[in-house]
Short mmCIF file of C-alpha atoms in Angstrom, two decimals:
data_model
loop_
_atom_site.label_atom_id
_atom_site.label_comp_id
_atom_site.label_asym_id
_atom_site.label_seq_id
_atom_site.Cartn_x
_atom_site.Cartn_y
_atom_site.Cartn_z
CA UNK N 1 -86.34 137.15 -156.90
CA UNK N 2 -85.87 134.22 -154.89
CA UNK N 3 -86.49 133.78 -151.32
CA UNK N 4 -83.25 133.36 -150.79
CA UNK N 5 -82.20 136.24 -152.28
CA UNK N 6 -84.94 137.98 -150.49
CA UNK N 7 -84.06 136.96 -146.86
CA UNK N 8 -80.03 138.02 -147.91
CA UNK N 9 -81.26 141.44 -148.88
CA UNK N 10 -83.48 142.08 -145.70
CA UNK N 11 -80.96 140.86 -143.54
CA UNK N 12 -78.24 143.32 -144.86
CA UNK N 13 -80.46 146.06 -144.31
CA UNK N 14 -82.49 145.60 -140.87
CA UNK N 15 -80.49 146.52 -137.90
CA UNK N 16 -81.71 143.41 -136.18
CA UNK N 17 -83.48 140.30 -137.92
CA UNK N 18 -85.33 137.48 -136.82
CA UNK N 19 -86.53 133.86 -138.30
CA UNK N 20 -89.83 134.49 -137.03
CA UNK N 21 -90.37 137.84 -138.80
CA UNK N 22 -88.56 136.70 -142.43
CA UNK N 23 -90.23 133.97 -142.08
CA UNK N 24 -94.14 135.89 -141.90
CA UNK N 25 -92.43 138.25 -144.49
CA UNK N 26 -92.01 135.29 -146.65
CA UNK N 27 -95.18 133.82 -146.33
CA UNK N 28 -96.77 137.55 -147.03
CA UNK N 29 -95.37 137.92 -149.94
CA UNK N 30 -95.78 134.79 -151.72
CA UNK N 31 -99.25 134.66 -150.95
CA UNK N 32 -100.18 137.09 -153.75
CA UNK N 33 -100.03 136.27 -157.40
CA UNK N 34 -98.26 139.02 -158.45
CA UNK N 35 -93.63 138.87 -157.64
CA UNK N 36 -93.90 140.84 -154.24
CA UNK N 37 -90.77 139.76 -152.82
CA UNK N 38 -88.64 142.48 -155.37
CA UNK N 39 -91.16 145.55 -154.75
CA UNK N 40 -90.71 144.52 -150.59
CA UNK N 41 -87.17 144.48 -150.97
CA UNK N 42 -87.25 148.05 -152.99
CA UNK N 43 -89.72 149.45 -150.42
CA UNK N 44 -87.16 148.70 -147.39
CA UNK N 45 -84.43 149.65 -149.15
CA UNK N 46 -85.89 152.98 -149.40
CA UNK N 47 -86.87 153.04 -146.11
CA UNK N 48 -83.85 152.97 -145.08
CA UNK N 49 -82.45 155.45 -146.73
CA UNK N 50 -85.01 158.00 -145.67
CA UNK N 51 -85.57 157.08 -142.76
CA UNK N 52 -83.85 156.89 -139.53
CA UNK N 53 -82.54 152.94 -138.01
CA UNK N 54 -84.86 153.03 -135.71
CA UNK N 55 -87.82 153.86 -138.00
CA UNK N 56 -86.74 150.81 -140.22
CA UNK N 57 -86.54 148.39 -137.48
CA UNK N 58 -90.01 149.68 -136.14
CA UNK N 59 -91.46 148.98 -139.76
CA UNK N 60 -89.89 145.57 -140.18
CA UNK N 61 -91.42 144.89 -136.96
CA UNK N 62 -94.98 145.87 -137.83
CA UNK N 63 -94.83 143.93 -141.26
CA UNK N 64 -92.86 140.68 -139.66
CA UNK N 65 -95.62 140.38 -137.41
CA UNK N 66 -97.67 137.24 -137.64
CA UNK N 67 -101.34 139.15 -137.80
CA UNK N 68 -99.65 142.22 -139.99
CA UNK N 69 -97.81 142.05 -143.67
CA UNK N 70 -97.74 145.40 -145.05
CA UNK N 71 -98.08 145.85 -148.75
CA UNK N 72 -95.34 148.41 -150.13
CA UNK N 73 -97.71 151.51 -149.62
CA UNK N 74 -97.83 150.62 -146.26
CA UNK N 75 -94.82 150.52 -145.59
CA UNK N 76 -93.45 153.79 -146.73
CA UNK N 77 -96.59 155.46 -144.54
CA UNK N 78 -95.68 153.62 -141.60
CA UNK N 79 -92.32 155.51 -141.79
CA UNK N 80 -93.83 157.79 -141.82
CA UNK N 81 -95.94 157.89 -139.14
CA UNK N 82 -93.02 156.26 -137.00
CA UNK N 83 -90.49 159.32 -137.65
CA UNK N 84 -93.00 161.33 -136.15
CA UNK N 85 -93.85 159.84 -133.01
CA UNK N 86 -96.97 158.45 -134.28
CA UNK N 87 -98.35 155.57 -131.90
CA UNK N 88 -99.09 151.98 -134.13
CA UNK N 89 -102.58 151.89 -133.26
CA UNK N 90 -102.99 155.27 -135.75
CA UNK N 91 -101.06 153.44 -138.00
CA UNK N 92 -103.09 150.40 -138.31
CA UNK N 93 -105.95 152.93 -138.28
CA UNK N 94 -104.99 155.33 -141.01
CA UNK N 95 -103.19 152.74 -143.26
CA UNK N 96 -106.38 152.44 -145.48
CA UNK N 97 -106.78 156.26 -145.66
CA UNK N 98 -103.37 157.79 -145.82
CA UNK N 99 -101.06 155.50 -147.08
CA UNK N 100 -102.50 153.80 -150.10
CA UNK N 101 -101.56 156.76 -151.96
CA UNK N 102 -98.09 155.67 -152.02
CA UNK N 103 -95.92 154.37 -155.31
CA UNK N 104 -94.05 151.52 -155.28
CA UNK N 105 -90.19 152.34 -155.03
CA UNK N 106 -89.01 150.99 -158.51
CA UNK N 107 -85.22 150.75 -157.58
CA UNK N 108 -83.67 150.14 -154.38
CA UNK N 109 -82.08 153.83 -154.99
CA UNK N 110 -85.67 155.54 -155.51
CA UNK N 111 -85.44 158.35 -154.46
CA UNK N 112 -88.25 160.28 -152.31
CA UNK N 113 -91.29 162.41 -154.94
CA UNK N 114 -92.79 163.65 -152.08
CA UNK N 115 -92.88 167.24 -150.98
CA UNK N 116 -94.76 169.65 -149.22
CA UNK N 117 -96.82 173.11 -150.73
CA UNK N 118 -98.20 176.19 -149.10
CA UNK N 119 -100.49 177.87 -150.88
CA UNK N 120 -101.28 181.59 -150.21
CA UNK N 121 -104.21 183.63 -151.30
CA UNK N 122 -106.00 186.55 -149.80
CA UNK N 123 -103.95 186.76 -146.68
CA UNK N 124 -105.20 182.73 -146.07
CA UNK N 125 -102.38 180.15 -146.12
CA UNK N 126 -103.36 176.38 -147.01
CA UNK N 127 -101.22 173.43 -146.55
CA UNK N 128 -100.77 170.47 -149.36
CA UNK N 129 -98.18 167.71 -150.13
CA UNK N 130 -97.09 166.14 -153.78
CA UNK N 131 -96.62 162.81 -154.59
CA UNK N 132 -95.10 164.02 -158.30
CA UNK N 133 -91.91 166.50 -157.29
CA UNK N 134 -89.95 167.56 -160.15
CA UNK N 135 -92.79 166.18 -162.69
CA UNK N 136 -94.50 169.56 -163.15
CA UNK N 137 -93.55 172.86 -163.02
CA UNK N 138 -95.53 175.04 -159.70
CA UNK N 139 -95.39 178.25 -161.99
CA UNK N 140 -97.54 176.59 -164.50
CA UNK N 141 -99.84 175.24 -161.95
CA UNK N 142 -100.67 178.70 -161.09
CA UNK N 143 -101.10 179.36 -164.19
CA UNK N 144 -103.45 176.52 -165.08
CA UNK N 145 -105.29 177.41 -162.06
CA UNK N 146 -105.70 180.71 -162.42
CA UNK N 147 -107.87 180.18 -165.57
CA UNK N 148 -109.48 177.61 -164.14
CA UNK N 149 -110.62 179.22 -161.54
CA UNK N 150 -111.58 182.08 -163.91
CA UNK N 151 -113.51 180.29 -166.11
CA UNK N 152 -115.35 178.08 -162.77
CA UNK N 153 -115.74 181.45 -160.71
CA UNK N 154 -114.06 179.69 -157.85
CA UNK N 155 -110.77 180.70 -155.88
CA UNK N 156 -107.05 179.66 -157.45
CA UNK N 157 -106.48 177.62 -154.07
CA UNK N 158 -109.45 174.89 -154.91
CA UNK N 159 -108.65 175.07 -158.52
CA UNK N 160 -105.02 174.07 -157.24
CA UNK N 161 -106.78 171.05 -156.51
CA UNK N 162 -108.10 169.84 -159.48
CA UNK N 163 -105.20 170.17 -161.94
CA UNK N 164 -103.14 166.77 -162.56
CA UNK N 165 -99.15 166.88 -162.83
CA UNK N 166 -99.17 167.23 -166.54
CA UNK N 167 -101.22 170.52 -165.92
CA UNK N 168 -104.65 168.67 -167.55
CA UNK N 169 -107.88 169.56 -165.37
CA UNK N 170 -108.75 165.99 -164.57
CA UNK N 171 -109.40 165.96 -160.80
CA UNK N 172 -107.95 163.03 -160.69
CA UNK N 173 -107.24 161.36 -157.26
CA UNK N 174 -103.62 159.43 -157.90
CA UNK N 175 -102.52 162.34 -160.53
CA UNK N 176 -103.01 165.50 -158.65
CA UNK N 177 -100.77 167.71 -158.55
CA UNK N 178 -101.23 168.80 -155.16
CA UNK N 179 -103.44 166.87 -152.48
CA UNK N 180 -104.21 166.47 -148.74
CA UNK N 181 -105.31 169.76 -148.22
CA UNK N 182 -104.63 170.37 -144.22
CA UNK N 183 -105.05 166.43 -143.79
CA UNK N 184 -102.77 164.27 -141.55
CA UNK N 185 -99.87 163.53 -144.04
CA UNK N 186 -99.87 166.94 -144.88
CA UNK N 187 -98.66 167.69 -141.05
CA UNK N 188 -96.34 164.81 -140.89
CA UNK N 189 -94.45 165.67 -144.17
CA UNK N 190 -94.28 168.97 -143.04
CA UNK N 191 -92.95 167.88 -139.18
CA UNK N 192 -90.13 165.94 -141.53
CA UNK N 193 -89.13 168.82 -143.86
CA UNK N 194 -85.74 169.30 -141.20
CA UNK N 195 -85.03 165.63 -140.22
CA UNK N 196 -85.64 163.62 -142.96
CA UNK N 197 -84.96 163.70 -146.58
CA UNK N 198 -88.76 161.94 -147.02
CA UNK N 199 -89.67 165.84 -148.14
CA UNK N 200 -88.01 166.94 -150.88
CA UNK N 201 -88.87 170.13 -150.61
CA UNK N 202 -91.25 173.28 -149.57
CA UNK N 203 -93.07 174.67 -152.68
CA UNK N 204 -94.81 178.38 -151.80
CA UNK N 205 -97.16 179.25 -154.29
CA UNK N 206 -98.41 183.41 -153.44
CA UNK N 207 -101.81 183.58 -155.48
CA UNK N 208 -101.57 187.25 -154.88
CA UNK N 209 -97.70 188.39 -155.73
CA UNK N 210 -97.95 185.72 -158.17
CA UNK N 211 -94.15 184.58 -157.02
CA UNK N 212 -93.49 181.18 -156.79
CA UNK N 213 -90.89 179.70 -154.33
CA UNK N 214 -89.36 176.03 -154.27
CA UNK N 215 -86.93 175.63 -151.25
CA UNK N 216 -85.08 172.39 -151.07
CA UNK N 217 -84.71 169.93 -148.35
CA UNK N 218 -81.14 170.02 -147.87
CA UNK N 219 -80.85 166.27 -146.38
CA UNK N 220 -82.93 165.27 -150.07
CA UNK N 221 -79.78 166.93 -151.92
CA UNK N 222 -77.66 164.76 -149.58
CA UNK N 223 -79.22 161.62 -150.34
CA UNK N 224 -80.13 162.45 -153.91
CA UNK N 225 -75.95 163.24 -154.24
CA UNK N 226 -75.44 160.19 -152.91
CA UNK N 227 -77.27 158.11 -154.70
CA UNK N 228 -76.43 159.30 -157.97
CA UNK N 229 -74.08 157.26 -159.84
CA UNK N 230 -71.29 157.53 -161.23
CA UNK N 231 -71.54 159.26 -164.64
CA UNK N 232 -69.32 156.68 -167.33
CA UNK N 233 -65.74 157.49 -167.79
CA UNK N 234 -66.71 158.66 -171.62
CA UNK N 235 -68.41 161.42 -170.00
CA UNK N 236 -66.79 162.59 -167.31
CA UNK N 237 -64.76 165.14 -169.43
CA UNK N 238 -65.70 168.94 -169.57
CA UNK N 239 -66.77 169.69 -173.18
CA UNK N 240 -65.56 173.43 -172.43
CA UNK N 241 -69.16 174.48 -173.42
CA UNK N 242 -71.29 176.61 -170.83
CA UNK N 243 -74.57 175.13 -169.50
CA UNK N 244 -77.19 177.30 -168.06
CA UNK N 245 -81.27 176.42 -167.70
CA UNK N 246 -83.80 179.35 -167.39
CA UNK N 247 -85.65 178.71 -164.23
CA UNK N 248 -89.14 180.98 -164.08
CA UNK N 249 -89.64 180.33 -160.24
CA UNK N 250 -87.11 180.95 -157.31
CA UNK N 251 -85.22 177.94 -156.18
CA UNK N 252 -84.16 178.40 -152.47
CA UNK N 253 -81.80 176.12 -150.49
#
């Protein structure tokens, strides 16, 4: 992407632009080796269409800054932490701990992965967030943890923990299925689970009914509806054959 194509892209999106601020932008993002310019653009562009106008402006401001530059991570955390009132000195703060966590959008139309997840066991409620929604399935996540935690003679809720999104006990940090137990973007994604469509949705996983419970963030379905495109004209025709999909956990709305 060229800068000029860059600067045409952010200026279509930001509510209000300046020289100054494309200008740092610019600078930011051709001082790495790697094309940043595309992955900027992407981030924005999802940005703004999770996030309220004033959120987007208030990011574009923090990364057009002359002593700032936010790398795509960044951004989407600063949105973050902007939709809910958060003040920019605990964003400049947290940005190394919270936010570098965060994928790069890989289309301007990305949608949001993130979601929130309550986990119940022995009358004790603990609070989580994915980065991976829709990539595994929560029933089999009990599942997996439930002989996990069997086998380690610890409780389902920690074994939770160290399952990966393709159900492998790998503990890995970026792959987790669940993570941020009780932690700070646990509470903010859960603040945004009625404003913004940032949280997907509200997985409840009850260790002791063994019921599972996925209730979706109505403004997500919005967006997601949105942003789907058009199927071709070749298949927009009914085949007159019936569809259905077994589900093995409740899907609220």
């Amino acid at each position: 992407m060229s800068d000029q194509e860059f600067l045409i892209h952010i200026n279509a999106l930001i509510p209000f632009t300046s020289e100054e601020a494309n200008s740092n932008l610019l600078d930011f993002a051709n001082s790495f080796w790697i094309e940043l310019k595309e992955d900027l653009y992407h981030t924005f562009s999802f940005v703004a269409h999770h996030f309220t106008p004033e959120v987007l402006q208030g990011v574009y401001d923090l990364s057009g800054d002359a002593n700032g530059g936010m790398l795509p991570w960044g951004l989407i955390g600063a949105a973050i932490y902007l939709q809910t009132n958060t003040p920019v000195q605990e964003i400049q703060e947290d940005a190394w701990d919270h936010f570098t966590v965060f994928s790069t959008p890989e289309t301007p139309n990305t949608l949001s992965a993130l979601a929130i997840c309550t986990v119940r066991e022995n009358g004790r409620a603990t609070r989580f967030y994915t980065r991976h929604f829709g990539q595994f399935d929560p029933l089999k996540l009990l599942y997996g943890a439930t002989a996990l935690a069997i086998r380690g003679g610890s409780t389902i809720t920690k074994a939770i923990q160290q399952i990966d999104c393709h159900m492998r006990a790998s503990g890995l940090g970026s792959a987790r299925a669940v993570s941020g137990p009780e932690s700070k973007m646990t509470d903010k994604l859960f603040q945004l689970m009625g404003s913004s469509p940032i949280t997907a949705a509200h997985i409840t996983i009850d260790v002791d009914s063994g019921n599972v419970v996925t209730k979706m963030n109505p403004l997500w379905e919005k967006l997601r509806d949105e942003l789907k495109p058009d199927p071709p004209a070749q298949q927009q025709k009914h085949d007159g054959k019936e569809h259905s999909s077994r589900r093995n956990h409740q899907l609220e709305r």
